mmCIF file of C-alpha atoms in Angstrom:
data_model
loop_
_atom_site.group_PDB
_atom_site.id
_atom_site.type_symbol
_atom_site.label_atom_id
_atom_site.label_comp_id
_atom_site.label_asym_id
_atom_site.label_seq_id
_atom_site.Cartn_x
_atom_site.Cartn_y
_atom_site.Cartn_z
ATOM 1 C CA UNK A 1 -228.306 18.998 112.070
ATOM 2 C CA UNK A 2 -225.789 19.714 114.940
ATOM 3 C CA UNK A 3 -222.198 20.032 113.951
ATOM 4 C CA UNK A 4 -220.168 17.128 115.481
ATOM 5 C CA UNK A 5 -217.442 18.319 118.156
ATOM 6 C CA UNK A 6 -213.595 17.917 118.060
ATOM 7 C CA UNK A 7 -212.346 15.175 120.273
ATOM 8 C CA UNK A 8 -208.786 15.629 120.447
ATOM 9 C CA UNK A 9 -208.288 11.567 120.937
ATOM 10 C CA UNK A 10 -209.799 11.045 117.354
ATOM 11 C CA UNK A 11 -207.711 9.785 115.041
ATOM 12 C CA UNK A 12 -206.197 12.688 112.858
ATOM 13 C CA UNK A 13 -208.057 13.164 109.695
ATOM 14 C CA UNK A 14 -205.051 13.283 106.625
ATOM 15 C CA UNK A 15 -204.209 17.179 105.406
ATOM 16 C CA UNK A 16 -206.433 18.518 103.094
ATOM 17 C CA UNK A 17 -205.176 20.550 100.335
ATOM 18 C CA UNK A 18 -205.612 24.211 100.102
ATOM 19 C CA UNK A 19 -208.318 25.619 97.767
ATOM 20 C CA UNK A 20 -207.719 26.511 94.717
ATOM 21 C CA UNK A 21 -207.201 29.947 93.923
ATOM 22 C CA UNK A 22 -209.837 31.748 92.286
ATOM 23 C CA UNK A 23 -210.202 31.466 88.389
ATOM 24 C CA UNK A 24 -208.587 34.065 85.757
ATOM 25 C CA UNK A 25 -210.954 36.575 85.222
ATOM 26 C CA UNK A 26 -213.126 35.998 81.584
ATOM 27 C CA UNK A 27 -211.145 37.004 78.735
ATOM 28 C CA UNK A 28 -207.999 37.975 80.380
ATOM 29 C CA UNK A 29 -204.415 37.059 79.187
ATOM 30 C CA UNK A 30 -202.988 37.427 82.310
ATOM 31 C CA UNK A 31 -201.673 34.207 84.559
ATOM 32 C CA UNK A 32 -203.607 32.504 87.244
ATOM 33 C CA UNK A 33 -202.403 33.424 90.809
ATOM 34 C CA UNK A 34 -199.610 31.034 91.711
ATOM 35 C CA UNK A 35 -200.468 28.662 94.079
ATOM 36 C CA UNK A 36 -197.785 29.596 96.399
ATOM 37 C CA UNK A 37 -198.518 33.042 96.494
ATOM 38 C CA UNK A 38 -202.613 33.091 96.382
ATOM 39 C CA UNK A 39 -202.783 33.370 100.055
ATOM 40 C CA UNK A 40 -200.382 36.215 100.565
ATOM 41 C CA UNK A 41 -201.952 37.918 97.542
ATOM 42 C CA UNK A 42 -205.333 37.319 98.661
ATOM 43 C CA UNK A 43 -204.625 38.854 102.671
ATOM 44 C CA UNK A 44 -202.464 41.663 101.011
ATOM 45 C CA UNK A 45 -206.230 42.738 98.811
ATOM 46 C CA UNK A 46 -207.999 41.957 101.395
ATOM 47 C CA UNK A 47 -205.647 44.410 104.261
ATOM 48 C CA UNK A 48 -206.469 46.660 101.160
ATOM 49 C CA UNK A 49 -209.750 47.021 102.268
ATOM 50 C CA UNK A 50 -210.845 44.624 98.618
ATOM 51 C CA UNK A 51 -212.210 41.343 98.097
ATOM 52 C CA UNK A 52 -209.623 39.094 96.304
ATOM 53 C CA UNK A 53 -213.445 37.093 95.680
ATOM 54 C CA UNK A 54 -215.215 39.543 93.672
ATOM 55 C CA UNK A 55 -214.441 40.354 90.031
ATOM 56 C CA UNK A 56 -212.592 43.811 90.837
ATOM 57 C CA UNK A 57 -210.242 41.782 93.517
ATOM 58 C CA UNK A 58 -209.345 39.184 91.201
ATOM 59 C CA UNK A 59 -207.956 41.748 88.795
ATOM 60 C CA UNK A 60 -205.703 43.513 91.530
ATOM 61 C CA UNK A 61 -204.828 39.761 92.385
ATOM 62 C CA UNK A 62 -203.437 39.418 89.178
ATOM 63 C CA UNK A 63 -201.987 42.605 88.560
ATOM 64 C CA UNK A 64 -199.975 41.651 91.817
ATOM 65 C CA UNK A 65 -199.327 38.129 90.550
ATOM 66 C CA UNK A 66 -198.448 39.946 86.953
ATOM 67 C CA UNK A 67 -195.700 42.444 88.758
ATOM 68 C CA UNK A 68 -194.035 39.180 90.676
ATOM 69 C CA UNK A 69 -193.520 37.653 87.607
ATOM 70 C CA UNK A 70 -191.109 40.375 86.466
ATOM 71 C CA UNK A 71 -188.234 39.431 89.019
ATOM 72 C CA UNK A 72 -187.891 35.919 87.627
ATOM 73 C CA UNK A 73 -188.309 37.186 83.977
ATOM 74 C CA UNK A 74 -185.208 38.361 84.183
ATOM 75 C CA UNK A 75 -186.525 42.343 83.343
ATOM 76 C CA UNK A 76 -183.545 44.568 83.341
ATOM 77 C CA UNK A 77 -184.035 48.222 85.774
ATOM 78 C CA UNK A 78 -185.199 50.159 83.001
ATOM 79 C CA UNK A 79 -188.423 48.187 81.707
ATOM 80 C CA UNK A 80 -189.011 47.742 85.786
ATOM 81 C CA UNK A 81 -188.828 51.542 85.841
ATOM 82 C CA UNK A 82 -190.859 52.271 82.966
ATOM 83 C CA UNK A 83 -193.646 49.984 83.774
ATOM 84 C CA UNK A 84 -193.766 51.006 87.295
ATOM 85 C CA UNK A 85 -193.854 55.128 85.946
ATOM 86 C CA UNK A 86 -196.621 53.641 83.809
ATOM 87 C CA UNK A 87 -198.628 52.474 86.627
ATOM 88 C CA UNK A 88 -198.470 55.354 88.766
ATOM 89 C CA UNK A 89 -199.253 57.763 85.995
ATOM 90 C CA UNK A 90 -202.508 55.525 85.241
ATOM 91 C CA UNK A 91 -203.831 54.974 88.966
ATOM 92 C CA UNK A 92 -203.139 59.118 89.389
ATOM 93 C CA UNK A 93 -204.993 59.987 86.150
ATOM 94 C CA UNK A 94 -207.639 58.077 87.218
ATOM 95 C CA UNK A 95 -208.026 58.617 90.315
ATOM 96 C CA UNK A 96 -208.420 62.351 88.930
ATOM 97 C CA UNK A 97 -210.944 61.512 86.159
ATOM 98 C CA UNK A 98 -213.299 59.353 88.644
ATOM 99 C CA UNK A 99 -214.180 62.196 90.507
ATOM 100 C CA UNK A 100 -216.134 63.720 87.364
ATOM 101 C CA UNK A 101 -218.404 60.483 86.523
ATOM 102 C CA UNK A 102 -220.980 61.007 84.501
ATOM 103 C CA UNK A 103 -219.889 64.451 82.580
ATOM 104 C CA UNK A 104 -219.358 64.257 79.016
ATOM 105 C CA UNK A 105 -215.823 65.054 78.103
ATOM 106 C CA UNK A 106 -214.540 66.241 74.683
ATOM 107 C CA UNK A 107 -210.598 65.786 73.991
ATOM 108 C CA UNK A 108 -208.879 68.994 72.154
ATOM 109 C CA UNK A 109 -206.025 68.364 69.564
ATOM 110 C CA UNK A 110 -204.265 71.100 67.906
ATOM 111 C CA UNK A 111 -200.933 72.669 67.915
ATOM 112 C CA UNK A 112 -199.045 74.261 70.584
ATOM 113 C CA UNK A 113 -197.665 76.831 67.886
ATOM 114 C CA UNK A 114 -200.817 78.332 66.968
ATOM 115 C CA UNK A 115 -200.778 82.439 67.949
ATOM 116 C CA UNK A 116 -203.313 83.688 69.932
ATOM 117 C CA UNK A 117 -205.125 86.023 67.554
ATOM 118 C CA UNK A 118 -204.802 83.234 64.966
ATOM 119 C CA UNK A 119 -208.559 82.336 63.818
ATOM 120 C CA UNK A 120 -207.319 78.687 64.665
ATOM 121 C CA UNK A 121 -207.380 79.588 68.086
ATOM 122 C CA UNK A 122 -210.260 81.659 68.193
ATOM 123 C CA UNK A 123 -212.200 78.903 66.917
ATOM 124 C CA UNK A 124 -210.887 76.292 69.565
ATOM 125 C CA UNK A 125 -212.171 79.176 71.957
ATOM 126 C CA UNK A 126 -215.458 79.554 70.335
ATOM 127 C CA UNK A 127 -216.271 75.564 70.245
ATOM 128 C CA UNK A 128 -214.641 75.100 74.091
ATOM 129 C CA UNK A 129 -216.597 77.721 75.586
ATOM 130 C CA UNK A 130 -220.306 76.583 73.619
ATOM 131 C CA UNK A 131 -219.875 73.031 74.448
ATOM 132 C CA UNK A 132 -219.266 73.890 78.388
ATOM 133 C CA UNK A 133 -222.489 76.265 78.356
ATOM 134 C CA UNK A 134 -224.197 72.419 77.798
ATOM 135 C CA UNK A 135 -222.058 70.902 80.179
ATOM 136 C CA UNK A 136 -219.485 69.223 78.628
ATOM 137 C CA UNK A 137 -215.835 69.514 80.345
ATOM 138 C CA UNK A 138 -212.649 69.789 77.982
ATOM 139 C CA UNK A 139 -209.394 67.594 77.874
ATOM 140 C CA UNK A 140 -206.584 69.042 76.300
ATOM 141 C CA UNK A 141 -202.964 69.566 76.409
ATOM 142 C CA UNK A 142 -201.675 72.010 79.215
ATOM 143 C CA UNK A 143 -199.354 74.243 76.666
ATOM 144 C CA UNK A 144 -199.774 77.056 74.931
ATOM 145 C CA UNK A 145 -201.829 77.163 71.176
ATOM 146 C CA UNK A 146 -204.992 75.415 70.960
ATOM 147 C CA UNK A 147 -203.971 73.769 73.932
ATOM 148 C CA UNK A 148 -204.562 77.029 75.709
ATOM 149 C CA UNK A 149 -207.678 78.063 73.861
ATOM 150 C CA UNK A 150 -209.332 74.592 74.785
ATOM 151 C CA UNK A 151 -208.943 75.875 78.530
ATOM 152 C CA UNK A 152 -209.862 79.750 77.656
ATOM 153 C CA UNK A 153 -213.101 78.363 76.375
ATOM 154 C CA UNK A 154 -214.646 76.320 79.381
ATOM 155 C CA UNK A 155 -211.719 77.846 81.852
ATOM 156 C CA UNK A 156 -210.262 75.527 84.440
ATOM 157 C CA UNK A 157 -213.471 74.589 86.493
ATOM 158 C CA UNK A 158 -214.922 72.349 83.220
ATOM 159 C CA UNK A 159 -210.987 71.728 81.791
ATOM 160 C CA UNK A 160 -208.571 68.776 82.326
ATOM 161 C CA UNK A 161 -204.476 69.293 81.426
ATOM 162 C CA UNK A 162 -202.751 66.753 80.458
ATOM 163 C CA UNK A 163 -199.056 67.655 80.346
ATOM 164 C CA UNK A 164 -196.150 65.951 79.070
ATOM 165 C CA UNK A 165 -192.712 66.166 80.031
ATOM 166 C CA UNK A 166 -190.753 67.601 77.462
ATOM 167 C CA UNK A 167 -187.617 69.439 77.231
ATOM 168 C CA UNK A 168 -189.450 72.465 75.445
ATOM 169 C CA UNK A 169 -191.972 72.591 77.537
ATOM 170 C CA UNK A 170 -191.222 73.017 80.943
ATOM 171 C CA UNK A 171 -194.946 74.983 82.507
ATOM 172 C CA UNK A 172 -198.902 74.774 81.767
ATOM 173 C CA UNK A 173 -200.518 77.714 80.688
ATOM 174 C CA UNK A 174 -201.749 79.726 82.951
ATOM 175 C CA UNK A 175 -205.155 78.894 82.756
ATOM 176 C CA UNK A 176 -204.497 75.746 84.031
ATOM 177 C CA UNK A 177 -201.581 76.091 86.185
ATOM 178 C CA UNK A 178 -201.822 75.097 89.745
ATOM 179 C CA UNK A 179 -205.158 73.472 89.090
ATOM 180 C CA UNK A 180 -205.749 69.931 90.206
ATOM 181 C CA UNK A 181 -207.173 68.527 87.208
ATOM 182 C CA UNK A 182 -203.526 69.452 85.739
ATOM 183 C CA UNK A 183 -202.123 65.740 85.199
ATOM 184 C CA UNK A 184 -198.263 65.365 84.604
ATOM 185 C CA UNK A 185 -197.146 62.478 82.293
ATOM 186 C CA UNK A 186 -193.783 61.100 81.572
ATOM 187 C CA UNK A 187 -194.695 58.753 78.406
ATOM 188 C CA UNK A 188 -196.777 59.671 75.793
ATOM 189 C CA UNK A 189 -198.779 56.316 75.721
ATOM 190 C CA UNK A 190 -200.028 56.893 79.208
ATOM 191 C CA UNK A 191 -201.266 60.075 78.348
ATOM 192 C CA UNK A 192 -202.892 59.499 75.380
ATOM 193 C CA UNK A 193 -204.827 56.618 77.035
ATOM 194 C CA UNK A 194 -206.305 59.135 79.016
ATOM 195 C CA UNK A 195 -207.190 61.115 76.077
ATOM 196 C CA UNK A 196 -208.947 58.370 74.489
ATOM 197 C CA UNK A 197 -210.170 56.495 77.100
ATOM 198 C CA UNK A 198 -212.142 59.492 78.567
ATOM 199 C CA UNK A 199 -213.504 61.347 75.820
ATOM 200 C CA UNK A 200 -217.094 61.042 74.806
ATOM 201 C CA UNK A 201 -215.607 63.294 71.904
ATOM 202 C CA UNK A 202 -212.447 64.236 69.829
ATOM 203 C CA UNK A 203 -211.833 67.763 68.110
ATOM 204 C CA UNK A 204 -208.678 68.526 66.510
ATOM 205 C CA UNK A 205 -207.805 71.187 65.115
ATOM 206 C CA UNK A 206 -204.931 71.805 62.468
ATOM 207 C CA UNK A 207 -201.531 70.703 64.241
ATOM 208 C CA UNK A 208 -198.108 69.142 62.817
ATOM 209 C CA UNK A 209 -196.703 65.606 64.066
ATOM 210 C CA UNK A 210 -198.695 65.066 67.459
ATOM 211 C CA UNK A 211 -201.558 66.039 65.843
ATOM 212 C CA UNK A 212 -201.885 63.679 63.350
ATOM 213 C CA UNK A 213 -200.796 61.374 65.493
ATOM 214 C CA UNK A 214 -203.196 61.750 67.931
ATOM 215 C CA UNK A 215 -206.312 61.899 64.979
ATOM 216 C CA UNK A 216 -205.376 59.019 63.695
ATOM 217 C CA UNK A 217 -204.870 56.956 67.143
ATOM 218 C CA UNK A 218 -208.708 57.840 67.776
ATOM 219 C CA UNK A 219 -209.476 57.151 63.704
ATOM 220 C CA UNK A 220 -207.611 53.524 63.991
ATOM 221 C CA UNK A 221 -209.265 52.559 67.339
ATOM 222 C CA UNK A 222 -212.767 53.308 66.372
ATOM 223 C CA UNK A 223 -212.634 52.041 63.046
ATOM 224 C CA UNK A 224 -211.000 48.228 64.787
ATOM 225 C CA UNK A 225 -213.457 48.366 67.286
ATOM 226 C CA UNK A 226 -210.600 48.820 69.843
ATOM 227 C CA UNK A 227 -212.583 52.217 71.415
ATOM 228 C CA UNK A 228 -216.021 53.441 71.624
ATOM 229 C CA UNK A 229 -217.379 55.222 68.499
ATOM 230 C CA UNK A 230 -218.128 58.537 69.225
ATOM 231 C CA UNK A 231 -217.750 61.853 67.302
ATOM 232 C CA UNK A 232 -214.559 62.491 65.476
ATOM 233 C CA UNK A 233 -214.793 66.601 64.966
ATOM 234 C CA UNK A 234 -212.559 68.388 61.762
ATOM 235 C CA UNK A 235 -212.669 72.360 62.962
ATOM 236 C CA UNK A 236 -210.600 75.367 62.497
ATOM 237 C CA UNK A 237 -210.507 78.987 62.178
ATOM 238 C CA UNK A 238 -212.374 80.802 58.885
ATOM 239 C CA UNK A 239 -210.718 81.131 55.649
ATOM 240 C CA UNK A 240 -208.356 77.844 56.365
ATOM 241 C CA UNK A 241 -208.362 74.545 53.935
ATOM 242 C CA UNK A 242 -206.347 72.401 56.685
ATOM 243 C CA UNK A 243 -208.680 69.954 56.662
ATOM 244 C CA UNK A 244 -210.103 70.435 52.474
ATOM 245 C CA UNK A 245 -206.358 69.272 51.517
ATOM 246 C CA UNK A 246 -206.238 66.526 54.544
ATOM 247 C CA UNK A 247 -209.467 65.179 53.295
ATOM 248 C CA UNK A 248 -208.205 65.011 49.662
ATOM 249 C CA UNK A 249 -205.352 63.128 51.122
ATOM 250 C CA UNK A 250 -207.681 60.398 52.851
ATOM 251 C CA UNK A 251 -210.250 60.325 49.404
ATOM 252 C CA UNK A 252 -207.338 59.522 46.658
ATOM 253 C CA UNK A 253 -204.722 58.275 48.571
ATOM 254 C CA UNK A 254 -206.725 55.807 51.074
ATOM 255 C CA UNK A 255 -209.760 55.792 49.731
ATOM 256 C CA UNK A 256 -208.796 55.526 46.323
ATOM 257 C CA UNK A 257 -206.512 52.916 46.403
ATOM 258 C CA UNK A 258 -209.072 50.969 48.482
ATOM 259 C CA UNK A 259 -206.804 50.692 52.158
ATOM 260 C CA UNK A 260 -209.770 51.997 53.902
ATOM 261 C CA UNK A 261 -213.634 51.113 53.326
ATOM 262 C CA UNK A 262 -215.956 53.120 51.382
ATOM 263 C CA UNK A 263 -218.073 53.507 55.071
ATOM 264 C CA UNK A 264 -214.688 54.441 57.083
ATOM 265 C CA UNK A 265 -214.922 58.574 56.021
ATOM 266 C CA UNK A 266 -218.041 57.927 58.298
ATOM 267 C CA UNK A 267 -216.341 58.219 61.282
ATOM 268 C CA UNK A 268 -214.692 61.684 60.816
ATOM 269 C CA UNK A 269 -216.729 65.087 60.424
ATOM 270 C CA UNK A 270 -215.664 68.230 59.093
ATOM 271 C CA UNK A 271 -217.686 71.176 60.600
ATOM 272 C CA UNK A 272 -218.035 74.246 59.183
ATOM 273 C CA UNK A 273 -218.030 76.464 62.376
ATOM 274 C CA UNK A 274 -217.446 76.016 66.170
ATOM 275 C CA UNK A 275 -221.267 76.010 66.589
ATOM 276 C CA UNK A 276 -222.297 73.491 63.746
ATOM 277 C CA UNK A 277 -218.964 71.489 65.594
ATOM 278 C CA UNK A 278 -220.974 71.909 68.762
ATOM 279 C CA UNK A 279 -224.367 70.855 66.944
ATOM 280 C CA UNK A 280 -223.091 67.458 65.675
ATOM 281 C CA UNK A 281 -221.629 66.532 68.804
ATOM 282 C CA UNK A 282 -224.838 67.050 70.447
ATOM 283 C CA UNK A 283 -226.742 65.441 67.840
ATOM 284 C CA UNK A 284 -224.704 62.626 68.360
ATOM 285 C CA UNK A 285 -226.481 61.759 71.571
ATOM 286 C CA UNK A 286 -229.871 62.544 70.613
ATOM 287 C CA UNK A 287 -231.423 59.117 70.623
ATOM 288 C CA UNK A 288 -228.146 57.305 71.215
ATOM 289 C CA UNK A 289 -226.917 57.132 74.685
ATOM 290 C CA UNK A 290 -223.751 54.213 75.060
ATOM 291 C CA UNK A 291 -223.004 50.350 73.543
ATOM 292 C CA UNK A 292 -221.642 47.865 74.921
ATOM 293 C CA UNK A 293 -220.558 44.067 73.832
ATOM 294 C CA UNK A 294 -222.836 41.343 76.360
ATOM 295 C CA UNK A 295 -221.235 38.050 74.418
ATOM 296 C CA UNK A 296 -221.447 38.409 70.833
ATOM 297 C CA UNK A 297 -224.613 40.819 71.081
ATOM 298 C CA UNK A 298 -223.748 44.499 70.513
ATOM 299 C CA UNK A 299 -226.281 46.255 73.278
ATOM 300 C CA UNK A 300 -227.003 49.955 71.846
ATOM 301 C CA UNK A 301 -228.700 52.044 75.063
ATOM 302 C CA UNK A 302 -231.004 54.605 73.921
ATOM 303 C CA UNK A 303 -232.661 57.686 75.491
ATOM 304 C CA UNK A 304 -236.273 56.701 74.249
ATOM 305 C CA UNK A 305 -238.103 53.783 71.979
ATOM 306 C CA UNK A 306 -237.750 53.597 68.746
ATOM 307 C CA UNK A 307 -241.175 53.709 66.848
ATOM 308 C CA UNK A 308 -241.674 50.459 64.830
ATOM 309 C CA UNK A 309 -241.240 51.960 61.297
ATOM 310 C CA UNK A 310 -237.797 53.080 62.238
ATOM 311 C CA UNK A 311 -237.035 49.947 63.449
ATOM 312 C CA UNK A 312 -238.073 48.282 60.262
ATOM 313 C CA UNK A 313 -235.859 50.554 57.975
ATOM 314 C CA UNK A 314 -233.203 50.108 60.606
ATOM 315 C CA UNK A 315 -233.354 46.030 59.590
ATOM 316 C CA UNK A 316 -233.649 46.597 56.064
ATOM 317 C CA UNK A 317 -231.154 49.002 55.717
ATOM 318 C CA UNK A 318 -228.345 47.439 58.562
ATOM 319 C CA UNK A 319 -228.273 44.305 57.863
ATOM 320 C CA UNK A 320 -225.020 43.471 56.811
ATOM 321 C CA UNK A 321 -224.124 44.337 60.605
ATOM 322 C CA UNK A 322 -225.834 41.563 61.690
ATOM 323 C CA UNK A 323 -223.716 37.945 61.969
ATOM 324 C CA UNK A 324 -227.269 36.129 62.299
ATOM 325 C CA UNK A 325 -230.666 37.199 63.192
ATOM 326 C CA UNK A 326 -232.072 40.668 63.090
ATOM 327 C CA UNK A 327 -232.046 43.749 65.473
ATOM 328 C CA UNK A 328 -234.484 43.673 67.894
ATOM 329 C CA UNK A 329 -235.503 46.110 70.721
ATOM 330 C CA UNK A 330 -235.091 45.172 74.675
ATOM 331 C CA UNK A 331 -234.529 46.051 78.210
ATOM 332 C CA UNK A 332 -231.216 45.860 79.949
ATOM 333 C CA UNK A 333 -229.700 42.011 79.373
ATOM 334 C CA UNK A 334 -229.462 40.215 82.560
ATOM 335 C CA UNK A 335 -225.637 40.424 82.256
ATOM 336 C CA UNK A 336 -226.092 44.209 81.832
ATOM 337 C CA UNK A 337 -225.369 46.829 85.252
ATOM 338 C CA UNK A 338 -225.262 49.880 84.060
ATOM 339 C CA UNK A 339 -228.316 52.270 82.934
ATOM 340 C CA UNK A 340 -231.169 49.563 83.534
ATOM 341 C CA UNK A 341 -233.452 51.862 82.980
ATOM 342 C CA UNK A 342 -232.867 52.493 79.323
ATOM 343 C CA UNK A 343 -234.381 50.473 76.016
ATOM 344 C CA UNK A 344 -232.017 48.694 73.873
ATOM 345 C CA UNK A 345 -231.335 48.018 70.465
ATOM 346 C CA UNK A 346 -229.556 44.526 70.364
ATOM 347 C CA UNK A 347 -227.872 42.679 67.202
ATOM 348 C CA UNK A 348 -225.179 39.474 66.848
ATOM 349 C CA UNK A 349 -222.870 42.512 65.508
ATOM 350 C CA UNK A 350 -220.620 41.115 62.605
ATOM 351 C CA UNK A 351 -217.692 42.830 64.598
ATOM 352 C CA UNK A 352 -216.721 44.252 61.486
ATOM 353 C CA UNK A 353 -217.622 47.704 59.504
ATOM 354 C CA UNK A 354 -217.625 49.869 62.679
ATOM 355 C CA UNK A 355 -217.815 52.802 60.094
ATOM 356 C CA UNK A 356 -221.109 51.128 58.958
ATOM 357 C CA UNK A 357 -222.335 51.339 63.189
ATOM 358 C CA UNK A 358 -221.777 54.632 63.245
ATOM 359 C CA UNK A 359 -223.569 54.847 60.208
ATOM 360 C CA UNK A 360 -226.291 53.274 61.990
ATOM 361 C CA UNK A 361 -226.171 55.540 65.180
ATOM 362 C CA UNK A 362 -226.073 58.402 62.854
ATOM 363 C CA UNK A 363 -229.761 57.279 61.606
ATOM 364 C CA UNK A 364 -230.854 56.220 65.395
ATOM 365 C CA UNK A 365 -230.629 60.226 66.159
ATOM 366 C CA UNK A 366 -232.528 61.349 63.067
ATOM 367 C CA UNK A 367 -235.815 58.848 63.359
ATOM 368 C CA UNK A 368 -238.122 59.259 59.990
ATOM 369 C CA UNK A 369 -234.876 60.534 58.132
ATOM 370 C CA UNK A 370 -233.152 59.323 55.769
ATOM 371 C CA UNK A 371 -230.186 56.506 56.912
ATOM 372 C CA UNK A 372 -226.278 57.242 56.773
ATOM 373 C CA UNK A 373 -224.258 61.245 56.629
ATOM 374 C CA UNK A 374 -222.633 61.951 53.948
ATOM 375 C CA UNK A 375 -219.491 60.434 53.021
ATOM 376 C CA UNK A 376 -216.334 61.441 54.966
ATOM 377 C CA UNK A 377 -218.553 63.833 56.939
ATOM 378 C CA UNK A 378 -218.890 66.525 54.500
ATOM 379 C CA UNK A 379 -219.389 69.951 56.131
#
């Protein structure tokens, strides 16, 4: 059918209303654009070289719309300065981390006090340097202690610094110094979403205040479901109980007075060595290769099938994790993107007991064995 020409004596049809701005993106707290500023917003992604249509555009969209919204909620100069520091930190940081996709990462804790011929930092050293000889690239601090040994180990071509401003520490260590991958931060929270958010890993070794804090920021996110499970690594240096009295802490204090689940030691490991530290990371992804939610299905990718027996002890002996049905193996869901290629173990997860799924990844990697480590990770 021909499309009918414009004759400019025809009577004027009435104004039609603009369309209506694109939808707020699935499961997203932030407002709809305005109406009054969706075109603006729209030509300002799209002079961006984006596509305010597409899932990625409709983010920035709001993001945009988000940062408006500050000048009539009254914000007073320091919140605008702290959330635009924020903002620059995170688009910097990862701007840095994109451009090593698809490397496994382990983040170092430990103290900055820790001498260098302390056995402490000798094995931070150890661990850094075997886990780079398989490929793996280290985030850590960009001080002095562990912080430095972390570096030593890999050294600065498979090492990420992450340093914070602080009166007390003014310069990175030297192994890291002047290398790009060095990433100043003003706040702490910025950084340590960097730390978290990257790390297919954590390792901490013994440490005072930021330590702790930073153990039990990965321990509370994995064990809420907040962050990806992945390995939770206890080291230090022979001869030291660190981590013997920390662990009595957690079993009669926590533990014992029931304000953590009998299944939440799970998701902590104490290694005896750097090596065996090394060995249970790698174990980790054996079998197991990345989750992910698709609705209320938790979507386990593995490396290869899982024989049918496994399977079957894998239903009898997980299925409190499942909210209805059983587990099942698949291919990639049709909502799924990423690593098509790769079998699946799918189950409506429960979204509760994350210290029982690692539980359950634990016996993924050791097919024919027997289900679940040891309690609180026991070296």
């Amino acid at each position: 059918m021909s499309t009918p020409s414009f004759h400019p004596e025809s009577a004027p049809r009435p104004p039609q209303p603009p369309p209506p701005p694109p939808p707020p993106v699935s499961g997203s707290t932030a407002p709809r654009v305005d109406d009054r500023y969706a075109a603006p917003i729209e030509a300002l992604v799209a002079l961006a070289g984006g596509d305010s249509r597409s899932f990625d555009g409709r983010l920035v969209s709001e993001m945009i719309q988000t940062c408006l919204r500050l000048i009539s909620d009254g914000q007073d100069t320091g919140q605008l300065k702290l959330v635009n520091s924020a903002l620059k930190e995170m688009r910097h940081a990862y701007r840095v981390f994109n451009r090593y996709r698809g490397r496994r990462k382990v983040s170092i804790f430990g103290s900055a006090r820790t001498p260098e011929n302390h056995p402490d930092y000798v094995a931070a050293r150890d661990f850094s340097a075997i886990l780079a000889s398989h490929g793996w690239m280290s985030i850590t601090g960009a001080g002095d202690g562990i912080m430095k040994a972390g570096h030593e180990g890999p050294q600065r071509e498979s090492s990420f610094g992450l340093s914070i401003r602080l009166p007390f520490e003014t310069t990175a260590n030297e192994v890291i110094e002047g290398d790009p991958k060095l990433i100043n931060f003003r706040y702490f929270f910025t950084r340590k979403l960097m730390f978290m958010s990257h790390a297919d890993a954590f390792t901490v070794l013994p440490g005072g205040y930021g330590t702790q804090d930073e153990l039990f920021e990965a321990l509370v996110l994995i064990q809420t479901g907040k962050s990806n499970i992945v390995p939770v690594v206890l080291l230090e240096g022979e001869g030291g109980d660190y981590w013997t009295r920390w662990q009595d802490y957690i079993s009669r204090s926590l533990l014992g007075n029931r304000w953590i689940s009998p299944e939440d030691p799970s998701i902590f490991h104490r290694a005896s060595s750097p090596a065996e530290a090394v060995e249970h990371i790698l174990a980790f992804y054996r079998v197991f290769h990345s989750y992910r939610y698709v609705g209320d299905d938790l979507v386990i990718r593995l490396l290869h099938p899982l024989s049918d027996a496994d399977l079957a002890v894998l239903e009898r002996e997980f299925a409190d994790l499942c909210a209805s049905g059983g587990l099942r193996q698949a291919g990639a869901l049709p909502q799924e993107t990423d690593h098509l290629e790769l079998p699946r173990l799918v189950f409506h997860h429960t979204r509760r007991s994350f210290g029982r799924v690692r539980q359950l990844i634990d016996r993924i990697n050791r097919p024919g064995g027997s289900a679940g480590p040891a309690p609180g990770g026991a070296s």
